[in-house]
Tab-separated table of C-alpha atoms in Angstrom:
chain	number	residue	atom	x	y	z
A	1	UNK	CA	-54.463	-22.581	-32.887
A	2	UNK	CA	-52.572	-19.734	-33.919
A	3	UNK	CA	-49.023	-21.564	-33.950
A	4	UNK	CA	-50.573	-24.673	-35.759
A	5	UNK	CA	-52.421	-22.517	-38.626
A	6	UNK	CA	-48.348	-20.896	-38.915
A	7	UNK	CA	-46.342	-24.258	-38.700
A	8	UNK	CA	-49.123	-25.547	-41.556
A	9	UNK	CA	-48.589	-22.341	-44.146
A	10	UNK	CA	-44.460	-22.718	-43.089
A	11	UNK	CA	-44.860	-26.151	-44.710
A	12	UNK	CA	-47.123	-25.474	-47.488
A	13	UNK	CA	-44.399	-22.545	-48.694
A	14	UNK	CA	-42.013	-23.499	-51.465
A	15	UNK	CA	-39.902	-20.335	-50.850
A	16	UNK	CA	-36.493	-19.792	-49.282
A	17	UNK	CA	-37.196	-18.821	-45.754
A	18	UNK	CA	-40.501	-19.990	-45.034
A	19	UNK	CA	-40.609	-18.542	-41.681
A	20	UNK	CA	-40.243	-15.213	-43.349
A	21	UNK	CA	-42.328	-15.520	-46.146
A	22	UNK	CA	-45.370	-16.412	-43.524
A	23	UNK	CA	-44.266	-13.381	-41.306
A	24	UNK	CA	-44.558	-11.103	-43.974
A	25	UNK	CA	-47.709	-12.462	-45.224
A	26	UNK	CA	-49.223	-12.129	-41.435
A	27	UNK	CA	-48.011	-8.574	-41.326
A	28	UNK	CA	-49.684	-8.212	-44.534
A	29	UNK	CA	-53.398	-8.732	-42.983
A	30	UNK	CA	-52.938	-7.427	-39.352
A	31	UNK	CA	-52.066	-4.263	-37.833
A	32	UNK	CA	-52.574	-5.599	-34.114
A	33	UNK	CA	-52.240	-9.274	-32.660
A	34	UNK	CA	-53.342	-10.308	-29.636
A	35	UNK	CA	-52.303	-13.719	-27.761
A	36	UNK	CA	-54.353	-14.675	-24.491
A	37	UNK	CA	-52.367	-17.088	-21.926
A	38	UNK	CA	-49.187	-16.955	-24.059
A	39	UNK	CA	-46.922	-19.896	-23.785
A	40	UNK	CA	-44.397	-21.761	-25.240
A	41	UNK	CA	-44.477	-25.153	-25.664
A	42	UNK	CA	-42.099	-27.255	-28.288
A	43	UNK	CA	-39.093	-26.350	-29.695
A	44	UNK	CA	-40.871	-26.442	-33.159
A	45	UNK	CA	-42.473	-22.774	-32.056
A	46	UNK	CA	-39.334	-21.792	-29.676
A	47	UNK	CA	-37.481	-21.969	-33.078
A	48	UNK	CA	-40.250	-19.921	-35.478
A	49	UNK	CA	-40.944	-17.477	-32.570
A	50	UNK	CA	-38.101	-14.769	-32.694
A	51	UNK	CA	-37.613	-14.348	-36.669
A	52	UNK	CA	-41.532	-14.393	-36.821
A	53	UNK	CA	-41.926	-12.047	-34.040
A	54	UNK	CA	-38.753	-10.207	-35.289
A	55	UNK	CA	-40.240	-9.644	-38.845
A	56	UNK	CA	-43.828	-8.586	-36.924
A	57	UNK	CA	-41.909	-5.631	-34.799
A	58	UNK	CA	-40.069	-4.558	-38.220
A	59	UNK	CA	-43.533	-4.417	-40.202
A	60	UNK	CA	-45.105	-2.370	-36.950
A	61	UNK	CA	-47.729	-4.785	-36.132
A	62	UNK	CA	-48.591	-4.168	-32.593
A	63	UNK	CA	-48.543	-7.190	-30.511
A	64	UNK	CA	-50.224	-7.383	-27.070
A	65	UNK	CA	-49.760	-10.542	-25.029
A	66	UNK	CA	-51.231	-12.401	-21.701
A	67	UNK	CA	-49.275	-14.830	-19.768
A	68	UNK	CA	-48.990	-16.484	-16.667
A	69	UNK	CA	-45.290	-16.160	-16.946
A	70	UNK	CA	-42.497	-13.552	-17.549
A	71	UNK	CA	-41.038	-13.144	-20.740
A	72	UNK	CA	-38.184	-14.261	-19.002
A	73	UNK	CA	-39.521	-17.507	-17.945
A	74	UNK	CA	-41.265	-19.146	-21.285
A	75	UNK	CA	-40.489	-22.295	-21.896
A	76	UNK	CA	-38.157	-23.098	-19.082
A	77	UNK	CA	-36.377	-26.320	-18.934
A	78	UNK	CA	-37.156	-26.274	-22.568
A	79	UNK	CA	-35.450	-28.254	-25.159
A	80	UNK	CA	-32.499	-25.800	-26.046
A	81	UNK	CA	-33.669	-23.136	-24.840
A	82	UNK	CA	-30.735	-21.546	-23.844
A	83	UNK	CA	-30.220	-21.615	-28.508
A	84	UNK	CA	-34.150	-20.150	-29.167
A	85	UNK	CA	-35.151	-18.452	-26.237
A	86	UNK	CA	-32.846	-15.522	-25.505
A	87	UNK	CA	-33.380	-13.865	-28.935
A	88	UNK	CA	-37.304	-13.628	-28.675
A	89	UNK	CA	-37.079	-12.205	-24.811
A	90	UNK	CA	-34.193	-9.413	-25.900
A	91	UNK	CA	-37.146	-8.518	-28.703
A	92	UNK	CA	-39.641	-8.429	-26.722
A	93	UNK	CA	-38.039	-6.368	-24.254
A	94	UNK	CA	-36.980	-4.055	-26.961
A	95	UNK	CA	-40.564	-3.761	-28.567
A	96	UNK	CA	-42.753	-4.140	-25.439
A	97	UNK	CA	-43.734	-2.808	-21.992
A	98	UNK	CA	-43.893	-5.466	-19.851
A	99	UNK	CA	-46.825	-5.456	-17.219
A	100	UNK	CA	-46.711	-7.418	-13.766
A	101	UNK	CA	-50.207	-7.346	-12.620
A	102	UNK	CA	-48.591	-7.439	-8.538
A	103	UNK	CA	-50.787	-10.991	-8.191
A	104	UNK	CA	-47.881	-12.909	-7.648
A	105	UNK	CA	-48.761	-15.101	-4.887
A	106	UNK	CA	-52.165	-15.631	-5.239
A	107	UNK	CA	-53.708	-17.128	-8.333
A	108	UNK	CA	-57.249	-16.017	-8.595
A	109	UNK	CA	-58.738	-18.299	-10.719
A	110	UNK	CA	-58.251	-21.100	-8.336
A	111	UNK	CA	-59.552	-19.480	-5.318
A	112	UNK	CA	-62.249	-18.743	-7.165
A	113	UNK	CA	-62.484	-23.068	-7.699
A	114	UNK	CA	-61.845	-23.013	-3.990
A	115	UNK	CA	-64.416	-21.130	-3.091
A	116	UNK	CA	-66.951	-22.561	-5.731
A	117	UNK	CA	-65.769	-25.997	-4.628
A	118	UNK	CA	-66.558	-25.012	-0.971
A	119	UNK	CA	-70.358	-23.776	-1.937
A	120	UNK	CA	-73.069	-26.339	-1.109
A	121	UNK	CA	-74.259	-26.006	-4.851
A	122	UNK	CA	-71.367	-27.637	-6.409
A	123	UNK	CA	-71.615	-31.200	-7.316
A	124	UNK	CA	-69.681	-33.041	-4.922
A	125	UNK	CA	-70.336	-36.623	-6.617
A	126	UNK	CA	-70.313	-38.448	-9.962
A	127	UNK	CA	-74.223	-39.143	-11.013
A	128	UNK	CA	-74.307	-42.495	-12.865
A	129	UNK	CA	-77.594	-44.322	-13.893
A	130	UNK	CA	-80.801	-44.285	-13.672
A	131	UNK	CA	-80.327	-42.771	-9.804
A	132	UNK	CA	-77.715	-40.051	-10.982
A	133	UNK	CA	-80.687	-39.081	-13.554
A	134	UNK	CA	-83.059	-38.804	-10.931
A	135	UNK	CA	-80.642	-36.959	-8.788
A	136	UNK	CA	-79.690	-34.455	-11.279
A	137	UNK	CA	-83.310	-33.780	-12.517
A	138	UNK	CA	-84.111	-33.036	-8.588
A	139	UNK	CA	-81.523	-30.529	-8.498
A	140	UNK	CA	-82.157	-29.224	-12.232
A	141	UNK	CA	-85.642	-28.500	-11.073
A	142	UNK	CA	-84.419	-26.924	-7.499
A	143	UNK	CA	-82.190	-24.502	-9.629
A	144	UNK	CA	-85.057	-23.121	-12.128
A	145	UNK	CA	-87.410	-22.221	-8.401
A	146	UNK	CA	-84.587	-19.619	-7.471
């Protein structure tokens, strides 16, 4: 949501340097941003990210990020990354501490579906019809007695 609201005020700017017209207007409004499950997906955003991210650091907004991957490791195999990428993991290496949460192997949320999977409450089947209404009230009905 966050880098489709920014590509649509990039377009709507008439300005020289779009990108840093809608950084500084960001920076404007927020002292802090936070991004949950970071990634980077097109090279539209691979190209915005380091000048708008660039601009951010300058202005001091605080940024504070989630990801699933290293800084290092966004958008690999990427359309020219090798042009975009480098620039926006030297800033933020510069302008961030960099956190490894030590869970490298073992991905929580699905052992958690595992396990949930494995539980004799879990659907196991489809319900379709007339039957799959019947079957699902039944067990609707079983869940509100516990």
């Amino acid at each position: 949501e966050f880098m489709i609201s920014l590509h649509q005020q990039i377009h709507q700017i008439q300005e020289e340097r779009p990108v840093e017209v809608a950084a500084n207007s960001l920076s404007d409004d927020l002292d802090v941003l936070c991004f949950d499950e970071f990634q980077i997906t097109d090279i539209q955003d691979a190209a915005i990210l380091p000048r708008l991210f660039e601009i951010l650091f300058l202005r001091g907004v605080t940024v504070v990020m989630t990801s699933n991957t290293s800084p290092q490791l966004l958008y690999s195999g990427g359309l020219n990354r090798h042009v975009h990428l480098p620039a926006f993991v030297r800033l933020v290496g510069e302008h961030c501490t960099v956190l490894g949460l030590g869970a490298k192997s073992v991905d929580y949320r699905r052992k958690a579906e595992a396990e949930e999977l494995q539980s004799s409450d879990v659907l196991d089947s489809f319900l379709v019809g007339e039957e799959g209404d019947q079957e699902l009230e039944s067990r609707w009905q079983e869940w509100l007695k516990q």
